[in-house]
Coordinates of C-alpha atoms in Angstrom, one line a residue:
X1 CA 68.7 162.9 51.1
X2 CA 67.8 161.9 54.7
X3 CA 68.5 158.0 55.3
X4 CA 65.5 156.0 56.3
X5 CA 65.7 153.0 58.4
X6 CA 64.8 149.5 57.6
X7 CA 62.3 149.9 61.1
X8 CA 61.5 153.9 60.0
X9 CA 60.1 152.4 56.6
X10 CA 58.5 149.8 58.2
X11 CA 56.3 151.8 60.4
X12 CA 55.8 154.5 57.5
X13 CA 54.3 152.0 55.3
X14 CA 52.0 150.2 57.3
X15 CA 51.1 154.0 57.6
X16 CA 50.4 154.6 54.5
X17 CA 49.2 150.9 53.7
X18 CA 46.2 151.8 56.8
X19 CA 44.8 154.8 54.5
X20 CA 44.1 152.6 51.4
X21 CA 44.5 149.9 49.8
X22 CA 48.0 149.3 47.8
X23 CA 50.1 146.4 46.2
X24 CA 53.2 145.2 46.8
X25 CA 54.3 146.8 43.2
X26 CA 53.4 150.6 44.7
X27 CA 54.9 149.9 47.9
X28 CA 58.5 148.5 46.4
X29 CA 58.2 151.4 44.3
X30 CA 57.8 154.0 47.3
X31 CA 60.8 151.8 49.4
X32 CA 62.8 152.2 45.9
X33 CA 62.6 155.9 46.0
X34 CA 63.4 156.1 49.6
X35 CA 66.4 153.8 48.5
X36 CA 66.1 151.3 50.9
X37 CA 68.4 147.8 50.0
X38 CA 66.7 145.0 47.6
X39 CA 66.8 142.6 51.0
X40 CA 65.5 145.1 53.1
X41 CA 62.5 145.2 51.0
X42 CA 62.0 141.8 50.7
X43 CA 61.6 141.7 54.1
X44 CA 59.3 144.9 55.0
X45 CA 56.6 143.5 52.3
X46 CA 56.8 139.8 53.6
X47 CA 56.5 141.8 57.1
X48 CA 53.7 144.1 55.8
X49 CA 51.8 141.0 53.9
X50 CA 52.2 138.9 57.3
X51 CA 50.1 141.9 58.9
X52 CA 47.7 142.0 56.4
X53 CA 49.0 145.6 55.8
X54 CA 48.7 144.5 51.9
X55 CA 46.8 141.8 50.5
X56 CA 46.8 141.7 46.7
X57 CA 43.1 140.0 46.4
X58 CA 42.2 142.8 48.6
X59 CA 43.4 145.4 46.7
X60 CA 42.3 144.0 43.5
X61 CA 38.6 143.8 44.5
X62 CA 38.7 147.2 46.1
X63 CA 41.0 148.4 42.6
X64 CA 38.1 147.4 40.5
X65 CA 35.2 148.3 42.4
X66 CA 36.5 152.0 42.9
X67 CA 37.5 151.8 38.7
X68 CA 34.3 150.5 37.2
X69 CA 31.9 152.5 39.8
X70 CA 33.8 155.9 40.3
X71 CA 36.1 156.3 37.2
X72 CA 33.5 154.2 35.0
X73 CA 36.4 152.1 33.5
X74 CA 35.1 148.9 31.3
X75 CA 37.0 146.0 32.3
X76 CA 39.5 146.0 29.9
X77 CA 41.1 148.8 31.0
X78 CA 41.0 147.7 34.6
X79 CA 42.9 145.1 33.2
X80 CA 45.7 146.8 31.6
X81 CA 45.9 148.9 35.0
X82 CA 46.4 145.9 37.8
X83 CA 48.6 144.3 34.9
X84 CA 50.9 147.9 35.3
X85 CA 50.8 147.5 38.8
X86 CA 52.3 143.6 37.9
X87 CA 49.4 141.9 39.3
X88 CA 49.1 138.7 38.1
X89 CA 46.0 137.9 35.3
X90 CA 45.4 134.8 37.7
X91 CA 44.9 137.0 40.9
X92 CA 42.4 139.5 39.5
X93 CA 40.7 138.1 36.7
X94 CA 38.2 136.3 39.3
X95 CA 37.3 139.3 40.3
X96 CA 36.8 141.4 37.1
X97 CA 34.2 138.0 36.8
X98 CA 32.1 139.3 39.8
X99 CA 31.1 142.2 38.8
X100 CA 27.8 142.6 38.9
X101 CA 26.7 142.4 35.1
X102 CA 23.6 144.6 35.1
X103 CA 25.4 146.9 37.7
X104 CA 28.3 147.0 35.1
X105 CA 25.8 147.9 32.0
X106 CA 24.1 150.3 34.1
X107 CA 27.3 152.4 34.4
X108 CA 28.0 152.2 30.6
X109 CA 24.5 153.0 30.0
X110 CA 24.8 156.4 32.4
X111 CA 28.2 157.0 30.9
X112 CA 26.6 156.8 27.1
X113 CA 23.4 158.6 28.1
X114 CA 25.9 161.7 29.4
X115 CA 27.8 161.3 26.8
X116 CA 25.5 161.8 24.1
X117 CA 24.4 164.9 25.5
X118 CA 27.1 166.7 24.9
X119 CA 28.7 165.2 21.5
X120 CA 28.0 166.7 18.1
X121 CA 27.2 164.7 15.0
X122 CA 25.4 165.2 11.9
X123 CA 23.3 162.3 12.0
X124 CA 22.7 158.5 14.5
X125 CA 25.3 156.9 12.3
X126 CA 27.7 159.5 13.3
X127 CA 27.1 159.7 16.7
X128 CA 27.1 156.5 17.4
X129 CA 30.5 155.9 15.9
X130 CA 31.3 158.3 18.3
X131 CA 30.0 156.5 21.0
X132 CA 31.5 153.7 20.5
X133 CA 34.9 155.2 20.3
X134 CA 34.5 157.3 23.4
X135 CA 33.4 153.5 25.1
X136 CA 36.2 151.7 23.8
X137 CA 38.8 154.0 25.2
X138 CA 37.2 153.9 28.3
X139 CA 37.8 149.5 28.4
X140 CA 34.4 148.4 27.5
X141 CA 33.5 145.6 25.3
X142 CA 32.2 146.3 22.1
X143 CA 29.3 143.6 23.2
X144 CA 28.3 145.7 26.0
X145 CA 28.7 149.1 23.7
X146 CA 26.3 147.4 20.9
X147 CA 23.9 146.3 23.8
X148 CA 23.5 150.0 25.6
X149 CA 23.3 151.6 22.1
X150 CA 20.4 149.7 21.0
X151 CA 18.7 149.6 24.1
X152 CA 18.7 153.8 24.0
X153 CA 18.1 153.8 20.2
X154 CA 15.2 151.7 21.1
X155 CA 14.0 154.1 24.0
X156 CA 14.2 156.5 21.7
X157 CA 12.2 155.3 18.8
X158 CA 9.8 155.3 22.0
X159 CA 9.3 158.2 23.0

């Protein structure tokens, strides 16, 4: 194993911290691997977080949007993920607040809509149950579930 340098890491991760966003969890993780000393990382975080190289609001915003947009994740499970990455419930939670609400619906209503294309069921009672599964392992709220399912039941006892 090749022996990295307090300085070497230094300049790697504020690197690798310039191509995305990342928190201080992934970046000790990264330094642990390279086995760099418990002090030394102390101090190349502290270092990288004085450059604004990492900013845990920052990444949380940036986390969530990219999650609840791209990956379609309901809130819940964006939850569970920053708490993996041991961000704190004070430092995010804010943020999982701003979403946009009808933005937020409008993604569980796409995600539904595609969904229900391509599931099977025998009757509505069925597929919905199916639904709602599929939307609860994805993080959502059963409130928001219940809300997109009736409004598409109700567009289709429209057409």
């Amino acid at each position: 194993m090749i022996e990295i340098t307090e300085t070497d890491a230094l300049s790697r991760l504020a690197a690798y911290c310039s191509t995305a966003e990342h928190c201080r969890a992934e970046v000790t993780e990264k330094l642990q691997r390279w086995g760099i000393s418990y002090d030394a990382i102390d101090r190349i975080i502290n270092r990288l977080e004085q450059e604004k190289y990492i900013d845990e609001e920052r990444f949380c915003r940036a986390f969530i949007h990219d999650k609840y947009r791209f990956a379609k994740w309901g809130k819940i499970k964006i939850g569970q993920a920053l708490q993996l990455k041991k961000i704190p419930q004070r430092v995010f939670f804010q943020y999982l607040n701003e979403i946009d609400e009808d933005e937020y619906l409008a993604v569980l209503n796409d995600l539904l809509a595609a969904k229900r294309k391509s599931v099977h069921a025998e009757n509505e009672f069925e597929l919905n149950n199916k639904l709602v599964r599929f939307a609860l392992s994805r993080g959502f709220e059963m409130k928001d579930i219940r809300h997109c399912i009736m409004l598409s039941d109700e567009n289709d006892d429209l057409e």
